[in-house]
Every structure is written in C-alpha cells, then in structure tokens.
C-alpha cells in the first residue's frame, strides 16, 4: 500500500479481477523474504531430521511447517476475496463512500505515510516473534499442537469443545483489548497503532504493534488450547475459522459474503463486521464492541454497540438491543487502567495450573 494510487480522495472504481494482488506480506519484499526464509528453514529441518525433531504427543514438526504454509496462503487468498467484495459491492460497505473522503497523503484506511512505515516495521517484528513463539510452544508444551488420531470422540462433543474453546479465547482477548483502550500507556504505545486505520480493510487485520499480536496469541490461542484442548482436526479447523473471522471483521463490508460471521450470526448476541467497524471509527473513544468472536462478552460486560450497517447485515440481536444498549460508566471498576487486566491474569493462572499438572 505504498504506490501513488493509494493516496486518493475517494474510493477508486477498481474491477474485482484486479484486486487479487496482495500476495506480499504487508506489501513488503523484506517481510515476505523473512517469512519464506523462516518457514522454509523450518520445513527443511523437519524434512531432513524427520523423526529426531518431533515431539511426542504433538503433530510432526513437518506438519507444523505445513500448517504455517497453508494458513499463510489462506490469509492472502481470503484477504483478496474480501477486498474484491468491498470494491465490487459498494451497497454492502459498512460506511458510506463520503466517510472515505480522506486528506491528501493518506491511504484508503486513513493512515499517514509515516504511520505506514512504522506498521511495516512492526509487521516484520510480528512475523519473527510469532514464528519463534509457535516453534517454542511446539517444543516446550508437548501436545499443544495435537497429533492426529485414528479415531476421535463423538462429533457433538468435539463441536461443543470447539465452541467452548472459542469462548474462552474470546474472553481473554476481550479483556486484553479492553485494557489496551483504557490503560493510557497500553493505548498510546501499543494499541493505537492498529487504530490508525479509521476505515479498516481486511489487509489491516494484523497490522498492529508487534506486542499487540504477541499478547493476543498468548491470552487467546495459547490459554484456550491449554484450558479447552482441541483434537488435531478441530485444531486445524479452529485456526482456519479464526483467520476468516479476523479478516472479515476488518473487511469494511457486512453481508452474506462474510462466510464465518454469517455462519455464527445465530449464536447469542452474535456480531457482524459492522460492529467492529464502528469500533474503529470511534478511535480512542470507542470503548465498546471489543469481542473478537461472537458478541457474548460485550453484552455481559456492558460494551455492546450496534453501530450502523447495511440492512441485510442486521442480526436479530441488533433489532432486540437497538434501543437498550448498555453503556459502561467511565468510572466503572471495569475501566480501571490496571484492574481491567485481572480477568486476563485469572485465565492465565488457570492455564498455568493446568499446564503444571499436565507436564508433571
């Protein structure tokens, strides 16, 4: 996103066929080269040291490398799909075109050139830190990346575990996200980077401060998999769904083309991409709609806000709560700059206790 064509006053009329172009990581050759080097190196080690580097109870290291290749490709392909929808179907956009009438020298989502340069640096750090986190977890926590089995339990139980895993994941991410908004240090030096995108597109999904992404990986995926472990097949499925959900949430369109959000819209207090889009538009004042999956925690803790949306994207929860949305007082203990981290610490403590007995 650095060409002169990105700096426009209105959204250009780009045919959908021309939007399958975001194949470089962050549009950056160095970032893409780093990714190829790291994952390619892991693949080589796994291939030539096949049995010697595998961890008992975990998927083979070569499968972990395959895992990284496949989901790297999924992020690119699904991002291109969502951006093509954005440009091809303006009626489904969460914000009218006039909202994108940006000042000169800003990109389509509202960021200055200097901010883009900073984001690219953090994207590189995110890539490296996430890679080494994933590899470290593989060797330090046997079974975290579950090995395939010949037989699995009843399907209803596996589905229930998937749902519970995602709610545990979203609980930790909800409170981390909320804390980064109400804690002045967390906002200024970490989370505000992500909110430079006032009108997000799917490519901005992972464009955060590197520590923001690192923390989410721990309080989200790590804690949830320890507390509510998924089997091999559902572990793959969960990560795939999470990628789609995250990209859709930032896609700028709210409609049936959002496959994962549409599939979960009948869950209690489910949200669609227009909820999170409204969150971005509010910048630091947007102390609502923090939930990453579904919308249960926003409703429970008083931070749900419907926002505006295309009529076809409206959920049943939107209609029920349109005039009864809760507003959390600024003086609420839940908005204390440090106390709001206590739920995250609680989940982390539970995960640590379980891990201790698991490794004993």
CSV table of C-alpha atoms in Angstrom, one decimal:
chain,number,residue,atom,x,y,z
A,1,UNK,CA,0.0,0.0,0.0
A,2,UNK,CA,2.7,2.5,-0.9
A,3,UNK,CA,2.0,3.4,-4.5
A,4,UNK,CA,0.7,6.8,-5.5
A,5,UNK,CA,-2.6,5.3,-6.4
A,6,UNK,CA,-3.3,4.6,-2.8
A,7,UNK,CA,-3.4,8.3,-1.9
A,8,UNK,CA,-6.9,9.3,-3.1
A,9,UNK,CA,-9.8,11.4,-2.1
A,10,UNK,CA,-12.5,8.9,-2.9
A,11,UNK,CA,-12.6,5.1,-3.3
A,12,UNK,CA,-11.5,4.3,-6.8
A,13,UNK,CA,-13.6,2.1,-9.1
A,14,UNK,CA,-11.4,-1.0,-9.3
A,15,UNK,CA,-12.7,-4.1,-11.1
A,16,UNK,CA,-12.8,-7.1,-8.8
A,17,UNK,CA,-10.5,-9.0,-11.1
A,18,UNK,CA,-7.7,-6.5,-10.4
A,19,UNK,CA,-7.8,-7.0,-6.6
A,20,UNK,CA,-6.1,-10.3,-6.2
A,21,UNK,CA,-2.8,-8.6,-5.8
A,22,UNK,CA,-1.9,-8.5,-2.1
A,23,UNK,CA,0.4,-11.5,-2.3
A,24,UNK,CA,3.4,-9.9,-0.5
A,25,UNK,CA,3.4,-9.9,3.3
A,26,UNK,CA,2.4,-6.3,4.2
A,27,UNK,CA,3.1,-5.5,0.5
A,28,UNK,CA,6.8,-5.6,1.6
A,29,UNK,CA,9.6,-7.6,0.0
A,30,UNK,CA,11.7,-7.8,3.1
A,31,UNK,CA,8.7,-9.1,5.2
A,32,UNK,CA,7.9,-11.7,2.6
A,33,UNK,CA,11.5,-12.8,2.3
A,34,UNK,CA,11.7,-13.2,6.1
A,35,UNK,CA,8.6,-15.4,6.0
A,36,UNK,CA,9.9,-17.6,3.2
A,37,UNK,CA,13.3,-17.9,5.0
A,38,UNK,CA,11.9,-18.8,8.4
A,39,UNK,CA,9.1,-21.2,7.3
A,40,UNK,CA,11.3,-22.6,4.6
A,41,UNK,CA,14.1,-23.2,7.1
A,42,UNK,CA,11.7,-24.9,9.5
A,43,UNK,CA,10.4,-27.1,6.6
A,44,UNK,CA,14.0,-28.1,5.7
A,45,UNK,CA,14.9,-29.0,9.2
A,46,UNK,CA,11.7,-31.0,9.7
A,47,UNK,CA,12.2,-32.8,6.3
A,48,UNK,CA,15.8,-33.9,6.9
A,49,UNK,CA,15.6,-34.6,10.6
A,50,UNK,CA,12.1,-36.1,10.3
A,51,UNK,CA,11.9,-38.3,13.4
A,52,UNK,CA,14.6,-36.7,15.5
A,53,UNK,CA,12.9,-33.3,15.9
A,54,UNK,CA,9.3,-34.5,16.5
A,55,UNK,CA,7.8,-34.1,20.0
A,56,UNK,CA,5.8,-37.0,21.4
A,57,UNK,CA,2.1,-36.4,21.6
A,58,UNK,CA,2.3,-33.5,19.1
A,59,UNK,CA,1.9,-33.3,15.4
A,60,UNK,CA,5.1,-33.9,13.5
A,61,UNK,CA,7.3,-30.8,13.0
A,62,UNK,CA,6.8,-31.1,9.3
A,63,UNK,CA,3.0,-30.8,9.8
A,64,UNK,CA,3.6,-27.7,11.9
A,65,UNK,CA,5.6,-26.2,8.9
A,66,UNK,CA,2.8,-27.3,6.6
A,67,UNK,CA,0.3,-25.6,9.0
A,68,UNK,CA,2.3,-22.3,8.6
A,69,UNK,CA,2.4,-22.5,4.8
A,70,UNK,CA,-1.3,-23.3,4.4
A,71,UNK,CA,-2.5,-20.5,6.7
A,72,UNK,CA,-0.1,-18.0,5.2
A,73,UNK,CA,-1.7,-18.8,1.9
A,74,UNK,CA,-5.2,-18.7,3.4
A,75,UNK,CA,-4.7,-15.2,4.8
A,76,UNK,CA,-3.6,-13.9,1.3
A,77,UNK,CA,-6.4,-15.6,-0.6
A,78,UNK,CA,-9.2,-14.7,1.8
A,79,UNK,CA,-7.9,-11.1,2.1
A,80,UNK,CA,-8.0,-10.8,-1.7
A,81,UNK,CA,-11.5,-12.3,-1.8
A,82,UNK,CA,-12.8,-9.8,0.9
A,83,UNK,CA,-11.3,-6.8,-0.8
A,84,UNK,CA,-12.7,-7.8,-4.1
A,85,UNK,CA,-16.2,-7.9,-2.4
A,86,UNK,CA,-15.5,-4.5,-0.9
A,87,UNK,CA,-14.9,-2.9,-4.3
A,88,UNK,CA,-17.4,-4.9,-6.3
A,89,UNK,CA,-20.4,-4.4,-3.9
A,90,UNK,CA,-20.5,-0.9,-2.5
A,91,UNK,CA,-24.0,-1.4,-1.2
A,92,UNK,CA,-22.6,-3.7,1.5
A,93,UNK,CA,-20.0,-1.4,2.8
A,94,UNK,CA,-20.3,-0.5,6.5
A,95,UNK,CA,-19.6,3.1,5.9
A,96,UNK,CA,-20.7,5.3,3.0
A,97,UNK,CA,-18.2,6.5,0.4
A,98,UNK,CA,-18.2,10.1,1.8
A,99,UNK,CA,-16.7,8.7,5.0
A,100,UNK,CA,-13.6,7.9,3.0
A,101,UNK,CA,-13.0,11.4,1.7
A,102,UNK,CA,-9.5,11.5,3.1
A,103,UNK,CA,-7.0,14.3,3.2
A,104,UNK,CA,-4.1,14.1,0.8
A,105,UNK,CA,-1.2,11.8,1.6
A,106,UNK,CA,-3.3,9.2,3.5
A,107,UNK,CA,-4.1,5.7,2.3
A,108,UNK,CA,-7.6,4.3,1.9
A,109,UNK,CA,-8.0,3.4,5.6
A,110,UNK,CA,-6.8,6.8,6.9
A,111,UNK,CA,-3.1,6.4,7.7
A,112,UNK,CA,-0.3,8.8,7.0
A,113,UNK,CA,2.8,7.6,5.1
A,114,UNK,CA,4.9,7.8,8.3
A,115,UNK,CA,2.4,5.5,10.0
A,116,UNK,CA,2.6,3.0,7.2
A,117,UNK,CA,6.3,2.9,7.5
A,118,UNK,CA,6.0,2.2,11.3
A,119,UNK,CA,3.4,-0.5,10.6
A,120,UNK,CA,5.7,-2.3,8.2
A,121,UNK,CA,8.5,-2.4,10.8
A,122,UNK,CA,6.1,-3.9,13.3
A,123,UNK,CA,4.8,-6.4,10.7
A,124,UNK,CA,8.4,-7.7,10.4
A,125,UNK,CA,8.7,-7.9,14.2
A,126,UNK,CA,5.3,-9.6,14.4
A,127,UNK,CA,6.4,-12.2,11.8
A,128,UNK,CA,9.6,-13.0,13.6
A,129,UNK,CA,8.1,-13.0,17.2
A,130,UNK,CA,5.1,-15.1,16.1
A,131,UNK,CA,7.3,-17.7,14.4
A,132,UNK,CA,9.6,-18.2,17.3
A,133,UNK,CA,6.6,-18.2,19.7
A,134,UNK,CA,4.9,-21.0,17.7
A,135,UNK,CA,8.1,-23.1,17.4
A,136,UNK,CA,8.9,-22.6,21.1
A,137,UNK,CA,5.5,-23.7,22.2
A,138,UNK,CA,5.9,-26.8,20.0
A,139,UNK,CA,9.0,-27.9,21.9
A,140,UNK,CA,8.0,-26.6,25.4
A,141,UNK,CA,4.4,-27.8,25.6
A,142,UNK,CA,4.0,-31.4,24.2
A,143,UNK,CA,0.6,-31.9,22.8
A,144,UNK,CA,-0.2,-28.3,22.3
A,145,UNK,CA,-0.2,-28.9,18.6
A,146,UNK,CA,-2.2,-32.2,18.8
A,147,UNK,CA,-1.2,-35.2,16.9
A,148,UNK,CA,-3.7,-36.9,14.6
A,149,UNK,CA,-5.5,-39.9,15.9
A,150,UNK,CA,-7.0,-43.0,14.2
A,151,UNK,CA,-10.4,-42.4,16.0
A,152,UNK,CA,-12.0,-39.4,17.7
A,153,UNK,CA,-14.8,-38.9,20.2
A,154,UNK,CA,-18.4,-38.2,19.4
A,155,UNK,CA,-18.9,-35.3,16.9
A,156,UNK,CA,-21.3,-33.5,19.2
A,157,UNK,CA,-18.6,-33.4,22.0
A,158,UNK,CA,-16.0,-32.2,19.6
A,159,UNK,CA,-18.2,-29.4,18.3
A,160,UNK,CA,-19.1,-28.4,21.9
A,161,UNK,CA,-15.3,-28.3,22.7
A,162,UNK,CA,-14.7,-26.1,19.7
A,163,UNK,CA,-17.4,-23.6,20.8
A,164,UNK,CA,-16.2,-23.6,24.4
A,165,UNK,CA,-12.6,-23.1,23.2
A,166,UNK,CA,-13.6,-20.1,21.1
A,167,UNK,CA,-15.5,-18.5,24.0
A,168,UNK,CA,-12.5,-19.0,26.4
A,169,UNK,CA,-10.3,-17.5,23.7
A,170,UNK,CA,-12.6,-14.5,23.1
A,171,UNK,CA,-12.8,-13.9,26.9
A,172,UNK,CA,-9.1,-13.4,27.3
A,173,UNK,CA,-8.9,-11.3,24.1
A,174,UNK,CA,-11.9,-9.2,25.2
A,175,UNK,CA,-10.2,-8.1,28.4
A,176,UNK,CA,-6.8,-7.6,26.8
A,177,UNK,CA,-8.4,-5.5,24.1
A,178,UNK,CA,-10.4,-3.5,26.6
A,179,UNK,CA,-7.4,-3.0,28.8
A,180,UNK,CA,-5.4,-1.6,25.9
A,181,UNK,CA,-8.1,1.0,25.4
A,182,UNK,CA,-8.5,2.2,29.0
A,183,UNK,CA,-4.8,2.0,30.0
A,184,UNK,CA,-3.1,5.2,28.8
A,185,UNK,CA,0.2,3.5,28.3
A,186,UNK,CA,-1.2,0.5,26.5
A,187,UNK,CA,-3.2,2.7,24.3
A,188,UNK,CA,-0.5,5.3,23.4
A,189,UNK,CA,2.4,2.9,22.9
A,190,UNK,CA,0.7,-0.3,21.7
A,191,UNK,CA,-2.9,-0.5,20.6
A,192,UNK,CA,-3.3,3.0,18.9
A,193,UNK,CA,-1.1,1.7,16.1
A,194,UNK,CA,-3.9,-0.6,15.0
A,195,UNK,CA,-6.4,2.2,15.2
A,196,UNK,CA,-4.6,4.4,12.8
A,197,UNK,CA,-6.9,2.6,10.4
A,198,UNK,CA,-10.1,4.5,10.8
A,199,UNK,CA,-11.9,2.7,7.9
A,200,UNK,CA,-10.3,-0.7,8.0
A,201,UNK,CA,-10.0,-3.1,5.1
A,202,UNK,CA,-9.1,-6.8,5.6
A,203,UNK,CA,-5.4,-6.2,5.0
A,204,UNK,CA,-5.2,-4.1,8.2
A,205,UNK,CA,-6.3,-7.0,10.3
A,206,UNK,CA,-2.9,-8.0,11.7
A,207,UNK,CA,-1.3,-4.6,11.2
A,208,UNK,CA,-0.7,-3.8,14.9
A,209,UNK,CA,2.2,-3.1,17.3
A,210,UNK,CA,4.1,-6.4,17.3
A,211,UNK,CA,3.5,-6.8,21.1
A,212,UNK,CA,-0.3,-6.5,20.5
A,213,UNK,CA,-0.2,-9.5,18.2
A,214,UNK,CA,2.1,-11.4,20.5
A,215,UNK,CA,-0.1,-10.8,23.5
A,216,UNK,CA,-3.2,-11.9,21.6
A,217,UNK,CA,-1.5,-15.1,20.6
A,218,UNK,CA,-0.9,-15.9,24.3
A,219,UNK,CA,-4.1,-14.8,26.0
A,220,UNK,CA,-6.2,-16.1,23.1
A,221,UNK,CA,-4.9,-19.2,21.4
A,222,UNK,CA,-2.4,-20.4,24.0
A,223,UNK,CA,-4.6,-20.1,27.0
A,224,UNK,CA,-7.7,-21.5,25.3
A,225,UNK,CA,-5.9,-24.6,23.9
A,226,UNK,CA,-4.4,-25.4,27.3
A,227,UNK,CA,-7.7,-25.0,29.1
A,228,UNK,CA,-10.0,-26.5,26.4
A,229,UNK,CA,-7.8,-28.6,24.2
A,230,UNK,CA,-8.9,-29.4,20.6
A,231,UNK,CA,-8.0,-32.5,18.7
A,232,UNK,CA,-5.9,-32.4,15.6
A,233,UNK,CA,-8.7,-32.0,13.1
A,234,UNK,CA,-10.6,-29.3,15.1
A,235,UNK,CA,-7.4,-27.5,15.9
A,236,UNK,CA,-6.8,-27.0,12.1
A,237,UNK,CA,-10.5,-26.0,11.7
A,238,UNK,CA,-10.4,-23.6,14.6
A,239,UNK,CA,-7.3,-21.7,13.2
A,240,UNK,CA,-8.9,-21.6,9.7
A,241,UNK,CA,-12.1,-20.1,11.1
A,242,UNK,CA,-10.2,-17.6,13.2
A,243,UNK,CA,-8.3,-16.3,10.2
A,244,UNK,CA,-11.6,-15.8,8.3
A,245,UNK,CA,-13.3,-14.2,11.3
A,246,UNK,CA,-10.5,-11.8,11.9
A,247,UNK,CA,-10.2,-10.7,8.2
A,248,UNK,CA,-14.0,-10.4,7.9
A,249,UNK,CA,-14.2,-8.2,11.0
A,250,UNK,CA,-11.9,-5.7,9.3
A,251,UNK,CA,-13.3,-6.1,5.8
A,252,UNK,CA,-15.4,-2.9,5.6
A,253,UNK,CA,-18.4,-4.9,4.3
A,254,UNK,CA,-21.1,-6.6,6.3
A,255,UNK,CA,-23.2,-9.1,4.4
A,256,UNK,CA,-23.6,-12.7,3.4
A,257,UNK,CA,-20.2,-12.7,1.8
A,258,UNK,CA,-18.7,-12.8,5.3
A,259,UNK,CA,-18.8,-16.6,5.4
A,260,UNK,CA,-17.8,-17.2,9.0
A,261,UNK,CA,-19.7,-14.3,10.6
A,262,UNK,CA,-22.8,-15.3,8.7
A,263,UNK,CA,-22.5,-18.9,10.0
A,264,UNK,CA,-22.3,-17.7,13.6
A,265,UNK,CA,-24.9,-15.0,13.5
A,266,UNK,CA,-27.5,-17.1,15.3
A,267,UNK,CA,-25.3,-17.5,18.4
A,268,UNK,CA,-26.3,-15.4,21.4
A,269,UNK,CA,-25.6,-11.7,20.8
A,270,UNK,CA,-23.6,-12.5,17.7
A,271,UNK,CA,-21.9,-9.7,15.9
A,272,UNK,CA,-21.1,-8.9,12.3
A,273,UNK,CA,-18.3,-6.9,10.8
A,274,UNK,CA,-20.2,-3.6,11.1
A,275,UNK,CA,-19.9,-3.8,14.9
A,276,UNK,CA,-16.1,-3.8,14.8
A,277,UNK,CA,-16.0,-1.2,12.0
A,278,UNK,CA,-17.9,1.2,14.3
A,279,UNK,CA,-15.3,0.4,17.0
A,280,UNK,CA,-12.5,1.6,14.6
A,281,UNK,CA,-14.3,4.7,13.6
A,282,UNK,CA,-14.6,5.8,17.2
A,283,UNK,CA,-10.8,5.7,17.7
A,284,UNK,CA,-9.9,6.1,21.4
A,285,UNK,CA,-13.5,7.0,22.3
A,286,UNK,CA,-14.7,3.6,21.0
A,287,UNK,CA,-14.7,1.8,24.4
A,288,UNK,CA,-17.3,-0.7,23.1
A,289,UNK,CA,-17.5,-3.8,20.9
A,290,UNK,CA,-14.2,-5.4,22.0
A,291,UNK,CA,-15.2,-9.1,21.4
A,292,UNK,CA,-13.2,-11.0,18.8
A,293,UNK,CA,-15.6,-13.9,18.4
A,294,UNK,CA,-19.4,-13.7,18.7
A,295,UNK,CA,-20.6,-10.9,21.0
A,296,UNK,CA,-21.4,-12.5,24.3
A,297,UNK,CA,-18.8,-10.8,26.4
A,298,UNK,CA,-19.7,-7.3,25.1
A,299,UNK,CA,-23.2,-7.9,26.2
A,300,UNK,CA,-22.3,-9.4,29.6
A,301,UNK,CA,-19.9,-6.6,30.4
A,302,UNK,CA,-21.9,-3.7,29.0
A,303,UNK,CA,-19.9,-2.7,25.9
A,304,UNK,CA,-22.1,-3.8,23.1
A,305,UNK,CA,-22.9,-1.1,20.5
A,306,UNK,CA,-24.8,-1.9,17.3
A,307,UNK,CA,-23.4,0.9,15.1
A,308,UNK,CA,-24.7,1.4,11.6
A,309,UNK,CA,-24.9,-1.3,8.9
A,310,UNK,CA,-26.5,-2.3,5.7
A,311,UNK,CA,-30.0,-3.6,6.4
A,312,UNK,CA,-29.1,-7.1,5.1
A,313,UNK,CA,-26.4,-7.5,7.7
A,314,UNK,CA,-28.6,-6.8,10.7
A,315,UNK,CA,-28.7,-9.6,13.2
A,316,UNK,CA,-31.7,-10.5,15.5
A,317,UNK,CA,-29.6,-9.2,18.4
A,318,UNK,CA,-29.3,-5.8,16.7
A,319,UNK,CA,-33.0,-5.5,16.4
A,320,UNK,CA,-33.6,-6.5,20.1
A,321,UNK,CA,-30.9,-4.3,21.5
A,322,UNK,CA,-31.1,-1.2,19.3
A,323,UNK,CA,-32.8,0.9,21.9
A,324,UNK,CA,-31.4,-0.8,25.0
A,325,UNK,CA,-27.7,-0.8,24.5
A,326,UNK,CA,-25.7,-0.8,27.7
A,327,UNK,CA,-23.1,1.9,28.4
A,328,UNK,CA,-20.4,1.3,30.9
A,329,UNK,CA,-19.6,4.3,33.1
A,330,UNK,CA,-16.2,5.8,32.7
A,331,UNK,CA,-15.7,5.5,36.4
A,332,UNK,CA,-16.6,1.8,36.5
A,333,UNK,CA,-14.1,-0.5,38.2
A,334,UNK,CA,-14.1,-2.5,34.9
A,335,UNK,CA,-12.4,0.5,33.3
A,336,UNK,CA,-9.7,0.9,35.8
A,337,UNK,CA,-6.4,1.1,33.9
A,338,UNK,CA,-4.9,-1.9,35.7
A,339,UNK,CA,-7.8,-3.8,37.4
A,340,UNK,CA,-9.3,-4.5,34.0
A,341,UNK,CA,-6.3,-6.9,33.4
A,342,UNK,CA,-7.4,-9.1,36.4
A,343,UNK,CA,-9.7,-11.3,34.3
A,344,UNK,CA,-6.7,-12.0,31.9
A,345,UNK,CA,-4.5,-12.8,34.8
A,346,UNK,CA,-7.1,-15.1,36.2
A,347,UNK,CA,-7.3,-17.1,32.9
A,348,UNK,CA,-3.6,-17.2,32.7
A,349,UNK,CA,-3.3,-18.5,36.3
A,350,UNK,CA,-5.8,-21.3,35.5
A,351,UNK,CA,-3.9,-22.2,32.3
A,352,UNK,CA,-0.6,-22.2,34.3
A,353,UNK,CA,-2.0,-24.5,37.0
A,354,UNK,CA,-3.4,-26.9,34.4
A,355,UNK,CA,-0.2,-26.9,32.4
A,356,UNK,CA,1.8,-27.6,35.6
A,357,UNK,CA,-0.2,-30.8,36.3
A,358,UNK,CA,-0.2,-31.7,32.6
A,359,UNK,CA,3.6,-31.6,32.4
A,360,UNK,CA,4.2,-33.2,35.9
